[in-house]
Tab-separated table of C-alpha atoms and ligand atoms in Angstrom:
chain	number	residue	atom	x	y	z
A	1403	MET	CA	25.618	-64.612	20.070
A	1404	PRO	CA	27.076	-65.930	16.865
A	1405	SER	CA	24.813	-65.292	13.876
A	1406	ASP	CA	25.175	-69.001	12.486
A	1407	PRO	CA	25.006	-71.168	15.325
A	1408	ASP	CA	25.355	-74.377	13.284
A	1409	LYS	CA	28.949	-73.381	12.777
A	1410	THR	CA	29.627	-72.678	16.427
A	1411	ARG	CA	30.332	-75.457	19.052
A	1412	THR	CA	30.097	-73.758	22.439
A	1413	ARG	CA	30.407	-76.052	25.555
A	1414	GLY	CA	30.136	-75.227	29.186
A	1415	ILE	CA	30.944	-77.261	32.229
A	1416	ALA	CA	27.377	-78.728	31.977
A	1417	ASP	CA	28.296	-80.009	28.715
A	1418	ASN	CA	31.394	-81.892	29.785
A	1419	ARG	CA	29.655	-85.249	29.995
A	1420	ASP	CA	29.468	-88.506	27.989
A	1421	GLU	CA	26.341	-89.827	26.308
A	1422	THR	CA	25.362	-91.440	29.738
A	1423	GLY	CA	25.299	-88.121	31.290
A	1424	ARG	CA	28.243	-88.814	33.540
A	1425	PRO	CA	30.962	-86.364	33.430
A	1426	ALA	CA	33.589	-86.903	31.020
A	1427	PRO	CA	37.128	-88.559	32.334
A	1428	SER	CA	38.929	-86.011	34.309
A	1429	PRO	CA	42.681	-85.377	33.358
A	1430	ALA	CA	43.709	-87.747	36.183
A	1431	ALA	CA	42.227	-90.654	34.280
A	1432	LEU	CA	44.797	-90.022	31.364
A	1433	PRO	CA	47.385	-92.667	30.353
A	1434	ASN	CA	50.803	-91.679	31.958
A	1435	LEU	CA	53.528	-90.055	29.927
A	1436	SER	CA	56.085	-92.770	29.021
A	1437	GLU	CA	59.557	-92.659	30.431
A	1438	GLU	CA	60.966	-91.861	26.927
A	1439	LEU	CA	58.432	-89.098	26.438
A	1440	THR	CA	58.751	-87.723	29.867
A	1441	ALA	CA	62.821	-87.280	29.083
A	1442	ALA	CA	62.021	-85.994	25.587
A	1443	ARG	CA	59.601	-83.328	27.283
A	1444	ASP	CA	62.211	-82.238	29.688
A	1445	VAL	CA	64.760	-81.840	26.697
A	1446	MET	CA	62.022	-79.841	25.046
A	1447	ILE	CA	61.544	-77.354	27.698
A	1448	ASP	CA	65.140	-77.181	29.025
A	1449	ARG	CA	67.048	-77.224	25.890
A	1450	HIS	CA	64.768	-75.942	22.843
A	1451	LEU	CA	62.690	-73.440	24.978
A	1452	ALA	CA	64.488	-72.087	28.092
A	1453	GLY	CA	67.721	-72.887	26.428
A	1454	ARG	CA	66.933	-70.427	23.634
A	1455	ASP	CA	65.151	-67.296	24.369
A	1456	ILE	CA	61.867	-68.329	26.019
A	1457	THR	CA	62.208	-66.752	29.597
A	1458	ASP	CA	58.627	-66.314	30.433
A	1459	GLU	CA	58.062	-68.852	33.496
A	1460	ALA	CA	54.394	-68.919	32.837
A	1461	VAL	CA	54.727	-70.016	29.201
A	1462	LEU	CA	57.240	-72.588	30.231
A	1463	GLY	CA	55.020	-74.003	32.979
A	1464	ALA	CA	52.061	-74.146	30.509
A	1465	MET	CA	54.265	-76.051	27.790
A	1466	ARG	CA	55.424	-78.332	30.510
A	1467	ARG	CA	51.856	-79.140	31.483
A	1468	VAL	CA	49.901	-79.556	28.313
A	1469	ARG	CA	50.234	-83.141	26.986
A	1470	ARG	CA	51.409	-82.592	23.450
A	1471	ASP	CA	51.425	-86.398	22.738
A	1472	LEU	CA	47.661	-86.387	23.062
A	1473	PHE	CA	47.034	-83.865	20.241
A	1474	ILE	CA	49.093	-85.912	17.797
A	1475	PRO	CA	48.191	-88.691	15.628
A	1476	GLU	CA	49.316	-92.254	16.877
A	1477	SER	CA	51.578	-93.007	13.910
A	1478	VAL	CA	54.052	-89.859	14.776
A	1479	ARG	CA	53.351	-89.851	18.693
A	1480	VAL	CA	56.976	-91.039	19.501
A	1481	TYR	CA	58.065	-87.592	17.993
A	1482	SER	CA	55.568	-85.734	20.197
A	1483	TYR	CA	58.331	-83.658	22.274
A	1484	ASP	CA	60.701	-83.375	19.382
A	1485	ASP	CA	61.305	-79.723	18.454
A	1486	THR	CA	59.741	-80.105	15.009
A	1487	PRO	CA	56.288	-79.643	13.259
A	1488	LEU	CA	54.483	-83.058	12.674
A	1489	ARG	CA	51.637	-83.995	10.249
A	1490	ILE	CA	48.100	-83.854	11.759
A	1491	GLY	CA	46.012	-84.747	8.627
A	1492	CYS	CA	44.470	-82.850	5.971
A	1493	GLY	CA	47.873	-81.758	4.704
A	1494	GLN	CA	48.252	-79.660	7.770
A	1495	THR	CA	50.963	-79.679	10.610
A	1496	ILE	CA	51.254	-78.834	14.238
A	1497	SER	CA	53.770	-76.236	14.802
A	1498	GLN	CA	57.224	-76.706	16.238
A	1499	PRO	CA	57.001	-76.310	20.120
A	1500	TYR	CA	59.580	-73.552	19.781
A	1501	VAL	CA	57.507	-71.446	17.640
A	1502	VAL	CA	54.512	-72.190	19.693
A	1503	ALA	CA	56.219	-70.932	22.972
A	1504	PHE	CA	57.829	-67.956	21.067
A	1505	MET	CA	54.361	-66.826	19.887
A	1506	THR	CA	52.745	-67.417	23.027
A	1507	GLN	CA	55.395	-65.371	25.071
A	1508	THR	CA	55.109	-62.325	22.503
A	1509	LEU	CA	51.420	-62.266	22.937
A	1510	ARG	CA	51.927	-61.227	26.558
A	1511	LEU	CA	48.710	-62.900	27.823
A	1512	GLU	CA	47.073	-62.108	31.030
A	1513	PRO	CA	44.517	-64.327	32.639
A	1514	GLY	CA	40.972	-63.735	31.664
A	1515	MET	CA	41.905	-62.292	28.434
A	1516	ARG	CA	39.842	-63.020	25.240
A	1517	VAL	CA	41.745	-64.558	22.434
A	1518	LEU	CA	40.919	-65.148	18.878
A	1519	GLU	CA	42.937	-68.162	17.317
A	1520	ILE	CA	42.741	-68.684	13.333
A	1521	GLY	CA	43.971	-72.316	12.580
A	1522	THR	CA	42.910	-74.653	15.476
A	1523	GLY	CA	44.542	-77.637	13.816
A	1524	SER	CA	45.509	-80.114	16.457
A	1525	GLY	CA	44.226	-77.869	19.350
A	1526	TYR	CA	47.535	-77.968	21.025
A	1527	GLN	CA	48.053	-74.142	20.712
A	1528	THR	CA	44.510	-73.463	21.933
A	1529	ALA	CA	45.289	-75.764	25.054
A	1530	VAL	CA	48.485	-73.844	25.940
A	1531	LEU	CA	46.541	-70.418	25.685
A	1532	VAL	CA	43.778	-71.818	28.242
A	1533	GLU	CA	46.622	-73.070	30.541
A	1534	LEU	CA	47.616	-69.351	30.601
A	1535	GLY	CA	44.263	-68.314	31.646
A	1536	ALA	CA	42.858	-67.201	28.389
A	1537	GLU	CA	39.193	-67.766	26.963
A	1538	VAL	CA	39.844	-68.881	23.489
A	1539	PHE	CA	37.610	-68.581	20.374
A	1540	THR	CA	39.139	-70.782	17.648
A	1541	ILE	CA	38.330	-71.074	13.959
A	1542	GLU	CA	39.460	-73.926	11.705
A	1543	ARG	CA	38.455	-74.314	8.065
A	1544	HIS	CA	38.751	-78.385	8.049
A	1545	ASP	CA	35.970	-80.147	9.845
A	1546	ASP	CA	37.813	-83.308	10.629
A	1547	LEU	CA	40.637	-81.217	12.550
A	1548	SER	CA	38.155	-79.160	14.444
A	1549	LEU	CA	36.328	-82.347	15.653
A	1550	ALA	CA	39.491	-84.077	16.568
A	1551	ALA	CA	40.856	-80.950	18.486
A	1552	GLU	CA	37.383	-80.817	20.039
A	1553	HIS	CA	37.742	-84.228	21.425
A	1554	ALA	CA	41.394	-83.763	22.715
A	1555	LEU	CA	40.620	-80.547	24.472
A	1556	ASP	CA	37.548	-81.847	26.122
A	1557	ARG	CA	39.541	-85.111	27.006
A	1558	LEU	CA	42.265	-82.911	28.706
A	1559	GLY	CA	39.680	-80.714	30.342
A	1560	TYR	CA	40.144	-77.582	28.548
A	1561	GLY	CA	36.926	-77.501	26.592
A	1562	ASP	CA	34.936	-75.132	28.967
A	1563	ARG	CA	37.243	-72.367	28.071
A	1564	VAL	CA	37.268	-72.935	24.291
A	1565	THR	CA	34.372	-71.983	21.791
A	1566	MET	CA	35.201	-73.385	18.298
A	1567	ARG	CA	33.834	-73.014	14.823
A	1568	VAL	CA	34.503	-74.348	11.100
A	1569	ASP	CA	34.794	-71.305	8.951
A	1570	ASP	CA	37.022	-68.966	6.984
A	1571	GLY	CA	39.198	-67.396	9.812
A	1572	THR	CA	40.260	-64.503	7.767
A	1573	LEU	CA	36.771	-63.144	8.330
A	1574	GLY	CA	37.385	-63.217	12.031
A	1575	TRP	CA	34.539	-63.541	14.527
A	1576	PRO	CA	32.649	-60.242	14.423
A	1577	GLU	CA	29.987	-61.255	16.946
A	1578	GLU	CA	32.417	-62.231	19.748
A	1579	ALA	CA	34.798	-58.885	18.927
A	1580	PRO	CA	36.968	-57.202	20.117
A	1581	PHE	CA	39.641	-59.502	21.138
A	1582	ASP	CA	42.510	-58.586	23.426
A	1583	ARG	CA	44.887	-60.955	21.345
A	1584	ILE	CA	44.560	-62.482	17.804
A	1585	LEU	CA	46.711	-65.158	16.887
A	1586	VAL	CA	47.095	-66.630	13.335
A	1587	THR	CA	48.592	-70.020	13.127
A	1588	ALA	CA	48.941	-70.047	9.055
A	1589	ALA	CA	50.772	-67.530	6.587
A	1590	GLY	CA	48.897	-65.161	4.663
A	1591	PRO	CA	49.977	-62.848	2.060
A	1592	LYS	CA	49.057	-59.852	4.130
A	1593	VAL	CA	47.624	-58.844	7.544
A	1594	PRO	CA	43.694	-59.238	7.185
A	1595	SER	CA	42.067	-55.829	7.648
A	1596	ARG	CA	39.065	-57.559	9.299
A	1597	LEU	CA	41.181	-58.957	11.874
A	1598	THR	CA	42.906	-55.638	12.916
A	1599	ASP	CA	39.349	-54.290	12.961
A	1600	GLN	CA	38.487	-56.778	15.615
A	1601	LEU	CA	41.410	-56.064	17.791
A	1602	ALA	CA	40.874	-54.317	20.967
A	1603	ASP	CA	42.653	-50.986	21.940
A	1604	GLY	CA	45.899	-51.926	23.403
A	1605	GLY	CA	45.604	-55.427	21.646
A	1606	ARG	CA	48.401	-57.579	20.121
A	1607	LEU	CA	47.871	-59.790	16.795
A	1608	LEU	CA	50.501	-62.085	15.496
A	1609	ILE	CA	50.491	-63.436	11.867
A	1610	PRO	CA	53.035	-65.010	9.768
A	1611	VAL	CA	53.197	-63.125	6.497
A	1612	GLY	CA	54.828	-63.868	3.357
A	1613	GLU	CA	55.110	-66.414	0.462
A	1614	HIS	CA	52.583	-69.269	0.062
A	1615	ARG	CA	54.986	-71.868	0.946
A	1616	GLY	CA	58.393	-70.218	1.345
A	1617	ARG	CA	59.950	-67.522	2.997
A	1618	GLN	CA	57.581	-65.784	5.880
A	1619	ASP	CA	58.015	-63.315	8.627
A	1620	LEU	CA	56.115	-63.399	12.115
A	1621	VAL	CA	54.514	-60.097	12.099
A	1622	LEU	CA	53.427	-58.286	15.329
A	1623	VAL	CA	50.745	-55.844	15.072
A	1624	THR	CA	49.899	-53.711	18.119
A	1625	LYS	CA	46.958	-51.374	18.336
A	1626	THR	CA	46.793	-48.194	20.166
A	1627	GLY	CA	43.391	-46.059	19.836
A	1628	ASP	CA	43.237	-46.315	16.036
A	1629	THR	CA	46.818	-46.529	15.214
A	1630	LEU	CA	48.387	-49.740	14.175
A	1631	ASN	CA	52.101	-50.317	14.617
A	1632	ARG	CA	53.814	-53.289	12.574
A	1633	GLU	CA	57.000	-55.133	13.338
A	1634	GLU	CA	58.649	-58.345	11.690
A	1635	ILE	CA	59.999	-60.361	14.444
A	1636	LEU	CA	60.950	-63.998	13.473
A	1637	PRO	CA	61.615	-65.755	10.089
A	1638	VAL	CA	59.087	-68.610	9.998
A	1639	SER	CA	57.572	-71.354	7.819
A	1640	PHE	CA	53.858	-71.962	8.150
A	1641	VAL	CA	51.271	-73.811	6.055
A	1642	PRO	CA	49.169	-71.422	4.066
A	1643	LEU	CA	46.229	-69.389	5.366
A	1644	VAL	CA	43.432	-70.238	2.723
A	1645	GLY	CA	40.337	-68.005	2.688
A	1646	ALA	CA	39.111	-64.485	1.599
A	1647	ASP	CA	41.991	-62.636	2.839
A	1648	GLY	CA	44.430	-65.466	2.447
A	1649	PHE	CA	46.031	-67.183	-0.443
B	344	LIG	N1	47.621	-73.870	15.897
B	344	LIG	C1	47.762	-75.204	15.329
B	344	LIG	C2	48.527	-75.427	14.117
B	344	LIG	C3	47.778	-75.772	13.039
B	344	LIG	S1	48.424	-75.433	11.273
B	344	LIG	C4	48.328	-76.475	16.222
B	344	LIG	O1	48.576	-76.102	17.366
B	344	LIG	O2	48.271	-77.576	15.927
B	344	LIG	C5	47.411	-74.250	10.541
B	344	LIG	C6	45.925	-74.671	10.595
B	344	LIG	O3	45.233	-73.472	9.942
B	344	LIG	C7	45.518	-75.677	9.683
B	344	LIG	O4	44.903	-76.610	10.483
B	344	LIG	C8	44.878	-75.077	8.593
B	344	LIG	O5	43.762	-76.049	8.022
B	344	LIG	C9	44.169	-73.842	9.154
B	344	LIG	N2	43.734	-72.897	8.273
B	344	LIG	C10	44.300	-72.377	7.169
B	344	LIG	N3	43.561	-71.406	6.603
B	344	LIG	C11	42.539	-70.952	7.486
B	344	LIG	C12	41.457	-70.158	7.538
B	344	LIG	N4	41.168	-69.141	6.503
B	344	LIG	N5	40.738	-70.134	8.514
B	344	LIG	C13	40.729	-71.167	9.728
B	344	LIG	N6	41.810	-72.218	9.675
B	344	LIG	C14	42.531	-72.042	8.461
């Protein structure tokens, strides 16, 4: 169990209920996707993901199913399926769909894997990981974002596969380690050694590394026994990772 239960919100199926004790609304009760957003979603999948180098059908299927619009503030919801990052509050952004798809495909997830995500943000990437069968542990430093993400994940029926906490994710989550996959969705000056320590043998870790707000590279670290292999695989632009092993 985590050492500080105050920071951790774990919910099981039994907790998926509202204050009256009734089960929370099922995904079937969600508002329908408008015609405009349905068309935009098709363009996102066919042109911006499959039309580029996203070839993994499971990733394409997951990104078709997850309602990105319901993770996004109402003021920018019309842009939900554009291939662009969007503001989600607290000076943070939800990543561009192509980058979410690329990172997810590069993780090579298998159902049942334990995944540590640093930077919950809107919770959208978390939902994509759950769609692919992962059990996700996700850390966010802004309480407001974590709460909004929790609400969206519960509403969409993903909550029982997610454990969340508000903390400095550069420290990892030692009580729950090792993790099969680690995904950092904010850019740091280096690969935090605490995170590679918490990676399982055969595990894969992705993190953008580079300047505070400038040029960064997505770095893939693979672990075999005690050996770490590091590869720079895509130029990217992420918000800063702020913390002990961040900026
Ligand atoms: N995966 C998110 C992207 C969020 S942007 C999504 O799909 O919406 C990156 C997030 O990382 C921001 O919310 C930011 O607050 C958070 N962050 C930055 N440094 C962090 C740290 N040290 N620990 C946890 N979260 C951090």
